[in-house]
Coordinates of C-alpha atoms in Angstrom, one line a residue:
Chain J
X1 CA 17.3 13.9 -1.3
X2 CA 13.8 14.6 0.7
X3 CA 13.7 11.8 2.7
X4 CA 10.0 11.1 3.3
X5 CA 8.5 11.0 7.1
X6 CA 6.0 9.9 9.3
X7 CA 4.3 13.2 8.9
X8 CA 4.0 13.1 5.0
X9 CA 2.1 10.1 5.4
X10 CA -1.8 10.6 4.5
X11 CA -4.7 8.2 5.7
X12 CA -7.3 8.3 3.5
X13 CA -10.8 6.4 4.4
X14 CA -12.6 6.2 1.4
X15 CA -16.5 6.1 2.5
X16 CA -16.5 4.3 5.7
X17 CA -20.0 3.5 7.3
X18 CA -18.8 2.7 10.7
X19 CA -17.7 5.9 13.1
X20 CA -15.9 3.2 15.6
X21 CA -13.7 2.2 12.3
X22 CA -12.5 6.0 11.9
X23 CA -12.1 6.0 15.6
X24 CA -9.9 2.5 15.6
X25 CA -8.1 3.8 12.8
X26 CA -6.9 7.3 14.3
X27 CA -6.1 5.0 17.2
X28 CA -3.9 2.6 14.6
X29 CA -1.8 5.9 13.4
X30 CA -1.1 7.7 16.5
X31 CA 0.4 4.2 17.6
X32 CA 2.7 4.3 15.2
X33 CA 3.4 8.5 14.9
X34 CA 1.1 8.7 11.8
X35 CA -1.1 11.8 12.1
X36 CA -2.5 13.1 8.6
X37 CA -6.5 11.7 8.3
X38 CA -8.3 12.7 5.4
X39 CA -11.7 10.8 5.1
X40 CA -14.1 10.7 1.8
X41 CA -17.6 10.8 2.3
X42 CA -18.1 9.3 5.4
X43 CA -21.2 8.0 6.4
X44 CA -21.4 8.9 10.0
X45 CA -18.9 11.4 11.3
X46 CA -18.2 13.4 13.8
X47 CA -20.0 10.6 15.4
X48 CA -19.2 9.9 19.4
X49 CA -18.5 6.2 18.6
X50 CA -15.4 8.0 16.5
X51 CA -14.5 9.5 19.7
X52 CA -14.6 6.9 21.9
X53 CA -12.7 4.2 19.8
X54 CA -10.3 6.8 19.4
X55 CA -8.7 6.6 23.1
X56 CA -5.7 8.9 23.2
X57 CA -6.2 9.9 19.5
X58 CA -8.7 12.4 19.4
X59 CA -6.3 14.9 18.3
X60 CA -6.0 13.1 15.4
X61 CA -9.8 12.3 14.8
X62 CA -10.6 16.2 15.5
X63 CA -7.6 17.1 13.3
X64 CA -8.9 15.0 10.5
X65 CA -10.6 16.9 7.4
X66 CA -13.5 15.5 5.5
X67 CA -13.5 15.7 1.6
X68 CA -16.3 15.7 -0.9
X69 CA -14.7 13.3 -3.6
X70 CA -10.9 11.4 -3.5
X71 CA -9.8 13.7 -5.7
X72 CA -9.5 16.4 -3.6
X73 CA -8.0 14.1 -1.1
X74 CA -4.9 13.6 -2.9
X75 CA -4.8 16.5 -5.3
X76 CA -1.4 17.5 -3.3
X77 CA 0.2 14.0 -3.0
X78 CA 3.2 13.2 -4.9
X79 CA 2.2 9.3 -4.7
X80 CA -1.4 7.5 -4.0
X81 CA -1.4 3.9 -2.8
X82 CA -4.4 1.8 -3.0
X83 CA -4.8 -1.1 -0.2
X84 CA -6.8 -3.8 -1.5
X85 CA -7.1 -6.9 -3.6
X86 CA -6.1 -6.1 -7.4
X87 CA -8.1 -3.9 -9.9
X88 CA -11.0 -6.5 -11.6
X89 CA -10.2 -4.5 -14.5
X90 CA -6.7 -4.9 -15.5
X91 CA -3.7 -5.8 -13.1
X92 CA -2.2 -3.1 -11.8
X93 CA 1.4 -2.5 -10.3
X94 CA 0.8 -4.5 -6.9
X95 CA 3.8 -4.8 -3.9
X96 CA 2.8 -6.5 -0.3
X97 CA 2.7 -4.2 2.7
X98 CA 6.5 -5.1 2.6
X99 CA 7.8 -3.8 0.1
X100 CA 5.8 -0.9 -0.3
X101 CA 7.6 0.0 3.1
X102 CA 10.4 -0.6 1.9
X103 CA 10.4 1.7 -1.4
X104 CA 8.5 4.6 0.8
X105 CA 12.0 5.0 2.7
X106 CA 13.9 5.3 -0.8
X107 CA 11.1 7.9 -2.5
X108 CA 12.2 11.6 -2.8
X109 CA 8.9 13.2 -3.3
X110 CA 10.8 17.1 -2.7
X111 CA 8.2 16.5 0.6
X112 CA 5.0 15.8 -0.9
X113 CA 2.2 13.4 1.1
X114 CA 2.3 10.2 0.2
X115 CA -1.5 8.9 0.1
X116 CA -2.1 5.5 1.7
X117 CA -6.2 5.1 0.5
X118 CA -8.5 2.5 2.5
X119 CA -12.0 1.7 1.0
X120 CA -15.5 0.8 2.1
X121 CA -15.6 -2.2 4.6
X122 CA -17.8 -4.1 2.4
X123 CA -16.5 -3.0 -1.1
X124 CA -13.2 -1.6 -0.3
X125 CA -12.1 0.4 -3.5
X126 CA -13.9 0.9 -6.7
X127 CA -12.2 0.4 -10.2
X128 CA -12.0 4.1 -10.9
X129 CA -10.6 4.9 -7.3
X130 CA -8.2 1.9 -7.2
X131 CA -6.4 3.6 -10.7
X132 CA -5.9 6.5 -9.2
X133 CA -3.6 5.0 -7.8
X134 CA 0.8 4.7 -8.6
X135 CA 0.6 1.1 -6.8
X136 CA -1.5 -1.2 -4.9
X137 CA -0.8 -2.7 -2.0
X138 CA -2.0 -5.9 0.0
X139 CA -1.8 -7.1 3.0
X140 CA -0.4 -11.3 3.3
X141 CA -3.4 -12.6 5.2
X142 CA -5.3 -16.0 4.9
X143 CA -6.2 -17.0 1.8
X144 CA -9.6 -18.8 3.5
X145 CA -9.9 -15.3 5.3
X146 CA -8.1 -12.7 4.4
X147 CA -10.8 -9.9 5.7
X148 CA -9.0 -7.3 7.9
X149 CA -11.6 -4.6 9.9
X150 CA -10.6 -1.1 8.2
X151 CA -9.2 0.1 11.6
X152 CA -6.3 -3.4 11.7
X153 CA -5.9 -2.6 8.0
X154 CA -4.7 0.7 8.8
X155 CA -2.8 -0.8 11.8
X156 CA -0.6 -3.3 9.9
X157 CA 0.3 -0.5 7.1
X158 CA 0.8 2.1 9.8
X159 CA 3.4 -0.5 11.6
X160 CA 5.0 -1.5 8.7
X161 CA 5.4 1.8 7.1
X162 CA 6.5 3.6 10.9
X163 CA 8.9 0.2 11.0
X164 CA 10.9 0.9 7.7
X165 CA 10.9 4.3 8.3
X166 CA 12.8 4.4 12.0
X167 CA 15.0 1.3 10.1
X168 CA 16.0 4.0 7.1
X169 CA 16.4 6.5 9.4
X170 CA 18.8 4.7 11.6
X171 CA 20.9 3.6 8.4
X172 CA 20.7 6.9 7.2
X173 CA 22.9 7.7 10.3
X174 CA 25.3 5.1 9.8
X175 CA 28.1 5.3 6.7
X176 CA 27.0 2.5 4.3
X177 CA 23.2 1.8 3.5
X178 CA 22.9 -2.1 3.6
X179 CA 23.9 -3.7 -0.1
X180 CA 20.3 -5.4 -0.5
X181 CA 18.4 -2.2 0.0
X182 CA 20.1 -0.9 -3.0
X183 CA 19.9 -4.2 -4.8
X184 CA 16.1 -4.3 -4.2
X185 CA 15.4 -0.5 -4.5
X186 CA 13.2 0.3 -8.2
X187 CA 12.5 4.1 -6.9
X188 CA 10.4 5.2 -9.4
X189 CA 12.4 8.6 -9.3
X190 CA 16.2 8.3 -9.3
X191 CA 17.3 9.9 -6.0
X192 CA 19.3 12.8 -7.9
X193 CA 15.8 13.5 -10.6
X194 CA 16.0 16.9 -11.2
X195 CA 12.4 17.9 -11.1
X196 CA 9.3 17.3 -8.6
X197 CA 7.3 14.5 -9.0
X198 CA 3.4 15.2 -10.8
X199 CA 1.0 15.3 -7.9
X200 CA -2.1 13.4 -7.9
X201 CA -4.2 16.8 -9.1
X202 CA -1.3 16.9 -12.4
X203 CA -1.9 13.3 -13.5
X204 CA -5.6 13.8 -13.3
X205 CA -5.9 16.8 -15.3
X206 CA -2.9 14.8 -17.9
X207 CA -5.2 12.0 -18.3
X208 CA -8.4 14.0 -18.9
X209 CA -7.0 16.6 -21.2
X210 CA -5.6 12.8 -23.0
X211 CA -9.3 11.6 -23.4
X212 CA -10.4 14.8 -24.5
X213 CA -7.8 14.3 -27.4
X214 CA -8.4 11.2 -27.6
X215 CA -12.0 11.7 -28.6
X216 CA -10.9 14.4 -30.6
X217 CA -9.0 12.3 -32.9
X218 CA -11.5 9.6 -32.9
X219 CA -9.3 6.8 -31.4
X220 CA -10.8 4.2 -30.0
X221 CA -10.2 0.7 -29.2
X222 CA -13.0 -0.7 -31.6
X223 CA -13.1 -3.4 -28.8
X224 CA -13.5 -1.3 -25.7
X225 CA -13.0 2.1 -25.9
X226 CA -12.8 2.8 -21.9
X227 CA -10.1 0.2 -21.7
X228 CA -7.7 2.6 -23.8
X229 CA -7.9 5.3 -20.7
X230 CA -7.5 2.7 -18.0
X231 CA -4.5 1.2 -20.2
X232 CA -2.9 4.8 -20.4
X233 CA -3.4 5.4 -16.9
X234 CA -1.9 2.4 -15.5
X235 CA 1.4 3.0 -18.1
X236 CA 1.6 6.5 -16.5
X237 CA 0.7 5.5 -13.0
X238 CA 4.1 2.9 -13.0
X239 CA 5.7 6.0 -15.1
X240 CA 5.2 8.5 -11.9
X241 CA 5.9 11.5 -14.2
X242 CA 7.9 14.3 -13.4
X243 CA 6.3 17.9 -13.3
X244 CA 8.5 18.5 -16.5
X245 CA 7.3 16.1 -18.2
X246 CA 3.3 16.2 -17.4
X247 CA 4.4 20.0 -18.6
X248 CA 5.8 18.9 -22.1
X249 CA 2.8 16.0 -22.8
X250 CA 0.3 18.4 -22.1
X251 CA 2.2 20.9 -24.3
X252 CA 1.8 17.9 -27.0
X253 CA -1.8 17.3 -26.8
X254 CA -2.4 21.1 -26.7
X255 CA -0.6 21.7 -29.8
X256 CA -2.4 18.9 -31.5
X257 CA -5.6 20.3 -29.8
X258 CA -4.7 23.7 -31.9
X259 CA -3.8 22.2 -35.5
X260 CA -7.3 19.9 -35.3
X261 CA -9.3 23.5 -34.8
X262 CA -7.8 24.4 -37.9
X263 CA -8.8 21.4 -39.8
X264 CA -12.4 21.7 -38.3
X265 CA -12.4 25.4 -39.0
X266 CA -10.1 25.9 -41.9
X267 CA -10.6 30.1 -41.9
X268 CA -10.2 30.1 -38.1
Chain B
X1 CA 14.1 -30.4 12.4
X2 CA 10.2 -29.9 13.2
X3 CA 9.8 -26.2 12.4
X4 CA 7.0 -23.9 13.6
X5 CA 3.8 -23.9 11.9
X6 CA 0.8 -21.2 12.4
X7 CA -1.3 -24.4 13.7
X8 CA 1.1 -24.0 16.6
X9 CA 0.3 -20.7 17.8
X10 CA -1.3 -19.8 20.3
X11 CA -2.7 -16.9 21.5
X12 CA -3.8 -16.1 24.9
X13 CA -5.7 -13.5 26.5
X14 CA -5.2 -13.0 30.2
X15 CA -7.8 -11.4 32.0
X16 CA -9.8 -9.1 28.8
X17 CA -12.2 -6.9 30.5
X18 CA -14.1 -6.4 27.0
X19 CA -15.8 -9.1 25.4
X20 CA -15.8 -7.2 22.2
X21 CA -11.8 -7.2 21.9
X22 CA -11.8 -10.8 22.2
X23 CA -14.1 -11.2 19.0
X24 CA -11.5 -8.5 17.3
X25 CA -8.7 -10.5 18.4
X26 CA -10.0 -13.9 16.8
X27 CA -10.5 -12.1 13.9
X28 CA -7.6 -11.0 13.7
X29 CA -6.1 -14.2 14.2
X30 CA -7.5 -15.6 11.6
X31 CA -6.9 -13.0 9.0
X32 CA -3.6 -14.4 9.5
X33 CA -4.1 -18.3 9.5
X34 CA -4.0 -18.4 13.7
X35 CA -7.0 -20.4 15.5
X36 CA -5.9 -21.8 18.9
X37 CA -7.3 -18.7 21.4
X38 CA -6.8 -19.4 24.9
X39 CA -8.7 -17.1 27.8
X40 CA -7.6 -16.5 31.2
X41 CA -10.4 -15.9 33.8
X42 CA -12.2 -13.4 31.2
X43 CA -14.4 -10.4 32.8
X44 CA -17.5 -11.5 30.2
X45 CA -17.6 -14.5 27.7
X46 CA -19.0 -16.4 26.1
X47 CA -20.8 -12.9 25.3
X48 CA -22.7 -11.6 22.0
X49 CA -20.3 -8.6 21.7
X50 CA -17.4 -10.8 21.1
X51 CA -19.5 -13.1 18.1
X52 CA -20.2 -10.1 16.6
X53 CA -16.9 -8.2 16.4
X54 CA -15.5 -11.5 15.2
X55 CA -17.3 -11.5 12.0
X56 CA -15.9 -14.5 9.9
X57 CA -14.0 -15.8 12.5
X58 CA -16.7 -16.6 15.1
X59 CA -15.2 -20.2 14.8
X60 CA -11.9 -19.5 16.3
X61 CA -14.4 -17.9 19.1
X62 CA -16.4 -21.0 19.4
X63 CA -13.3 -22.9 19.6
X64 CA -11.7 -20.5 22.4
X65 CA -10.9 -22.6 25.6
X66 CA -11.2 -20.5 29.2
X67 CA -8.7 -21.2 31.7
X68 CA -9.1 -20.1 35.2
X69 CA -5.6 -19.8 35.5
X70 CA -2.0 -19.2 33.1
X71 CA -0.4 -22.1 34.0
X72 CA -3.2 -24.0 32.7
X73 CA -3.6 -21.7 29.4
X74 CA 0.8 -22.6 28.7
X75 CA 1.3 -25.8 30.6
X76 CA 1.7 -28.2 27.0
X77 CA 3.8 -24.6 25.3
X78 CA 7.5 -25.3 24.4
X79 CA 8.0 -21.6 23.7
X80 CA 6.0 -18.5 26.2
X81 CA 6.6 -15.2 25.2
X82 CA 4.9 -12.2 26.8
X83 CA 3.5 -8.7 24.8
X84 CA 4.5 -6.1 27.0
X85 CA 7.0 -3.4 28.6
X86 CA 9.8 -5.0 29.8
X87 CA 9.5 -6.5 33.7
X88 CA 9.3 -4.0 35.9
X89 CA 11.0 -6.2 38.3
X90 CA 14.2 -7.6 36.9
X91 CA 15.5 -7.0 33.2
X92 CA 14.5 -9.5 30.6
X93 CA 15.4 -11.5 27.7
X94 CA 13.4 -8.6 25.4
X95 CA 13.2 -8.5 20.9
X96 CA 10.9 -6.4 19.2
X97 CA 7.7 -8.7 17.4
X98 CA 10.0 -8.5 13.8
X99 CA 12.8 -9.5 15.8
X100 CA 11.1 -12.9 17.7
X101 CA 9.2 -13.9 14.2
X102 CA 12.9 -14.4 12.8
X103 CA 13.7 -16.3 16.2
X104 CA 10.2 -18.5 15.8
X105 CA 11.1 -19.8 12.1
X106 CA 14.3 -21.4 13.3
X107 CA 13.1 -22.8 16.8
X108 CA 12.6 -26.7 16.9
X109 CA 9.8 -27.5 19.3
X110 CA 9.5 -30.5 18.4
X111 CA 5.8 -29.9 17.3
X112 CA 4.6 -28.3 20.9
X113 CA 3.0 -24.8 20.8
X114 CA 4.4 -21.8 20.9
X115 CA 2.2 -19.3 23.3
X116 CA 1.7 -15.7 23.2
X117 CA 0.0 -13.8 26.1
X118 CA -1.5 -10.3 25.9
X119 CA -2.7 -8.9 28.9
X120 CA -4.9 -6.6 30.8
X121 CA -6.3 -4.1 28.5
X122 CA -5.6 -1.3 31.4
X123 CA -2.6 -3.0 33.2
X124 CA -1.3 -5.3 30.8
X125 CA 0.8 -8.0 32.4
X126 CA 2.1 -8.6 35.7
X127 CA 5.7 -9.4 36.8
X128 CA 4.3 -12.5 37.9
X129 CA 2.9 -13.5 34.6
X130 CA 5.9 -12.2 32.8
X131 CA 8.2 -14.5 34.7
X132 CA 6.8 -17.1 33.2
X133 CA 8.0 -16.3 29.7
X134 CA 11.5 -17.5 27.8
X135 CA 11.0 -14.2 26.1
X136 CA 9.6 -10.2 26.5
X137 CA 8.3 -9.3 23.0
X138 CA 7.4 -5.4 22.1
X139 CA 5.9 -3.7 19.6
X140 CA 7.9 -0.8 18.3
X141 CA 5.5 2.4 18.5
X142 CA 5.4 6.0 19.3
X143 CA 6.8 6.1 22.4
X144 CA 4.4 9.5 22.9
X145 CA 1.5 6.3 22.5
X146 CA 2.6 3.3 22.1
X147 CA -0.8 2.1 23.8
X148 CA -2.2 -0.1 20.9
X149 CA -5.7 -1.6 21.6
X150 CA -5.8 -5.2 22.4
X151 CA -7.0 -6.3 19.1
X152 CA -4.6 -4.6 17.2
X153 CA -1.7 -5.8 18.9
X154 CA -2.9 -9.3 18.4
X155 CA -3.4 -8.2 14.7
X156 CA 0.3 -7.0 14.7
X157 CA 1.9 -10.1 16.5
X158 CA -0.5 -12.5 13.8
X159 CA 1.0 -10.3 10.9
X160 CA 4.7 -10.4 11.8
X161 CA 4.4 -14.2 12.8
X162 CA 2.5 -15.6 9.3
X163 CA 4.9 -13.3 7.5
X164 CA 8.0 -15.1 8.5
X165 CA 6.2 -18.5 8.7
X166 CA 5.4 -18.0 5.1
X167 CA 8.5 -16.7 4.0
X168 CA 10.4 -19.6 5.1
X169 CA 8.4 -21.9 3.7
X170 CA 8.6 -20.1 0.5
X171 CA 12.7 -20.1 0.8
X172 CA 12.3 -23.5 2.1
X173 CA 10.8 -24.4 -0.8
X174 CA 12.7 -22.6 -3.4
X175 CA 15.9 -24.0 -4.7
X176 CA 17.1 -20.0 -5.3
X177 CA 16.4 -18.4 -1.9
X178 CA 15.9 -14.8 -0.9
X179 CA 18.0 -12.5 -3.1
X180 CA 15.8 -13.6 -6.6
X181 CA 13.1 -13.2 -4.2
X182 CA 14.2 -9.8 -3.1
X183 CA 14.6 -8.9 -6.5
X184 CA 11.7 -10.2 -8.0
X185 CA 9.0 -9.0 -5.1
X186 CA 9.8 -5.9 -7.0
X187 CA 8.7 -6.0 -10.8
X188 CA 7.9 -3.6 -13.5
X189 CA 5.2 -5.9 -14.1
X190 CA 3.4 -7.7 -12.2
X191 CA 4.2 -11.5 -12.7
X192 CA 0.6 -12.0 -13.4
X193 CA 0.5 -9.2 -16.3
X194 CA -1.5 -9.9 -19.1
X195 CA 0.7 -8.5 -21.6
X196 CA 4.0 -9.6 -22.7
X197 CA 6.9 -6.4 -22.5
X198 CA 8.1 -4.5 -25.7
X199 CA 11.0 -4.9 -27.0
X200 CA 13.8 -3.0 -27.4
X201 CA 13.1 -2.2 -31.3
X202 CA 9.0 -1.6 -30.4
X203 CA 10.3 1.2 -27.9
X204 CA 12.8 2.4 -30.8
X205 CA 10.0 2.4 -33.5
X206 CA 8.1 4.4 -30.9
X207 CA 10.9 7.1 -30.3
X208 CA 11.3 7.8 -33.9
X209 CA 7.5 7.7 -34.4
X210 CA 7.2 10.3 -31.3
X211 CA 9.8 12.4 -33.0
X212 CA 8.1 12.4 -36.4
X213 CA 4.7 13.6 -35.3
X214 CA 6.6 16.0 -32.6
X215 CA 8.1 17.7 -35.8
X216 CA 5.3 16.7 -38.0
X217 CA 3.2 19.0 -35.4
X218 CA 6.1 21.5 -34.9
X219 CA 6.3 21.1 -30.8
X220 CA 9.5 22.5 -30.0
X221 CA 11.1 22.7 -26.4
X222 CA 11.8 26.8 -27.1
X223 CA 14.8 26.3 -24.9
X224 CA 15.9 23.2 -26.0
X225 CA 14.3 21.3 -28.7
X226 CA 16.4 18.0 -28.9
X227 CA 16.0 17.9 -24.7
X228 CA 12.1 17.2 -25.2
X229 CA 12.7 13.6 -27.0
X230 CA 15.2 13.2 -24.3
X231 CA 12.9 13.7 -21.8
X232 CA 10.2 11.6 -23.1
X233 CA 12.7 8.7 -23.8
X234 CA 13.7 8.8 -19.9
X235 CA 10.2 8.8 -19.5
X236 CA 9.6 5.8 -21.0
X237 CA 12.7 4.4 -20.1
X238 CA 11.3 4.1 -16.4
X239 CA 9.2 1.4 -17.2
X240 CA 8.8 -1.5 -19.6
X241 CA 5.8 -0.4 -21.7
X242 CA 4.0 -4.1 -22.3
X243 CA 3.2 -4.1 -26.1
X244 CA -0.5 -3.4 -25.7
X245 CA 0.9 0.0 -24.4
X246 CA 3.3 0.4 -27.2
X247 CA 0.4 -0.9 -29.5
X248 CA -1.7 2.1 -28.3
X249 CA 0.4 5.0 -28.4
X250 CA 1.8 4.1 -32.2
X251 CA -1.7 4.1 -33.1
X252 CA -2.7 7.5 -31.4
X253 CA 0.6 9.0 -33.1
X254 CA -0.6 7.2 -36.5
X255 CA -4.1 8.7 -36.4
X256 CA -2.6 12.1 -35.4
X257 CA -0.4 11.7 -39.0
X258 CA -3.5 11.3 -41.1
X259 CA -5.5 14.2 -39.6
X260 CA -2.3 16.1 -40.5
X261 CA -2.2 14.6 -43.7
X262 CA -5.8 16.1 -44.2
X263 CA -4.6 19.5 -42.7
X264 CA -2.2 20.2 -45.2
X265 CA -3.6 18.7 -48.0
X266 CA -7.3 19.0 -47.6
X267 CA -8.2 17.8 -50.8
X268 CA -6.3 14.2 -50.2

């Protein structure tokens, strides 16, 4: 099993206006050994505020890479997590800081990065973002107030996740794995599987080439037609497909794609 | 027994040079239900910096008390523990922050607070200061920097004591305690899904009805054809498709049978 590490762990901050924020947050991961930044569309950045709330992390704010849209972000990660409150759409697979910990240190992702995605301070994540996502995680805070600055956000995960981590790998060292672990443990992958997990980039281009059948066929939910994608996503997202079987689906809907160009174009 | 309650914590800052990590700090304490915020001699506050990096906790800054020295900050505390390296001067009673939140939810105080001083943001604590406290807690980091910035640590400290706070109560309050919990923190679904799961014979109907269009559309697995509908049962096997889901995919597979239907026998 590929036991995942500090250093397959991806920050993503998804549009953040405020440098100081991406600053505080590079600060957040080298404190706990994280060092992968990918930021979206940032406002502001480089920006000398980044710098300077940065302290001893600078490596990891120069280091960081800025992407155009999320989906380049991610396109290599063999599991997205979305911090925030739930989706308004639909509820989505949701675990506290916790246990998402916890299930990181039991993932075999054959060492792909894990993406850990933080939104806007105002707005956090939209809809669409928020289902690109496997699971969503929240932080326990105050119901009255339960507003965390982007740069603590990434603190708390970045503790929690270093914390399970150093825990699994001290286990790991010692003969028997404690009983509960195993008890609680829903990997979404068995630890034997015997293919890769579908990176983020696979799943998008599964759930595309499914709405372009979709339309094809003319199905739609008479009552609302985007909720059929967003229901098919979220099924898949809690599925986390294998590479195998992303390859065999979109075999599927490629062969149905070919027999409905016959019936459109019987001499074809 | 008169357990510890997040109304008894209090945090205090000894000596902050920057007004605006104050403001973070009482944020972060009240992110995570803290408000008693005690200062010791501080460099600069009251101070607009520190209002503004509070945001929505500008109360717990408002309600800060300033004491011109420790004692006066922990003199009514049944419980002083100290955020730092160990003493420099003699070893000390020492537990990482995860370790002393277990400790806090079985102390009885008898109702008197529980303090916890952060200090210096250049030179932390002194031995002096450190003496005075029944217990040395630390932060597990990257010992290549561990230095967290004064906020944050506050944030982490909040975090780790709600958490176990909350979690008692909750077991406290349970008649099952932590295993169902353990189990259940983990579901397929969501306990707040707004579907009810299939059943067994829906995901059966929806094998056979996969197989029959899979033939229907003559998709074979060239190496091994019966391994495909394995595949996609394990596939759906992972989760529990709620019946919306199930609901959806019979009727894409149904519409994909008439179009068929039409293919084959155009004048139908």
């Amino acid at each position: 099993m590929t036991r995942v590490h500090a250093k397959d762990i991806r920050i993503v901050l998804v549009e953040p206006s405020h440098p100081g924020n991406i600053g505080g947050a590079a600060r957040a991961m080298k404190t706990m050994g994280v060092a992968d930044l990918g930021i979206v569309d940032p406002l502001r950045f480089p920006d000398p505020q980044a710098v300077w709330r940065a302290a001893g992390a600078v490596d990891v704010v120069n280091g960081a890479r800025v992407f155009g849209h999320l989906d380049d972000a991610i396109a290599d990660c063999g599991w997205v997590v979305g911090t925030s409150a739930r989706s308004r759409r639909v509820p989505w697979p949701v675990a506290t800081v916790g246990e998402f910990a916890e299930r990181l240190v039991r993932e075999d992702l054959g060492g792909k990065p894990v993406a850990i995605l933080f939104g806007r301070e105002d707005r956090g994540l939209t809809n669409d973002e928020l289902e690109c996502c496997n699971l969503h995680v929240m932080i326990p805070a105050n119901p009255e107030y339960p507003s965390l600055n982007l740069a603590m956000a990434v603190q708390v995960v970045c503790y929690e996740v270093r914390r399970a981590l150093t825990r699994d790998n001290t286990a790991a060292a010692t003969a028997d794995p404690s009983p509960a672990a195993g008890e609680n443990s829903q990997p979404d992958l068995p630890t034997d599987w015997d293919r890769s997990p579908a990176t983020a980039a696979d799943l998008a281009a599964l759930y595309r080439h499914f709405g372009q059948v979709l339309s094809a066929i003319e199905f739609h939910d008479p009552k609302n037609p985007r909720l059929t994608m967003t229901r098919l996503r979220r099924m898949f997202a809690r599925i986390h497909p294998d590479q195998t079987e992303v390859a065999i689906l979109r075999g599927v809907l490629t062969r149905i794609e070919r027999i409905l160009a016959r019936t459109t174009n019987p001499h074809g």
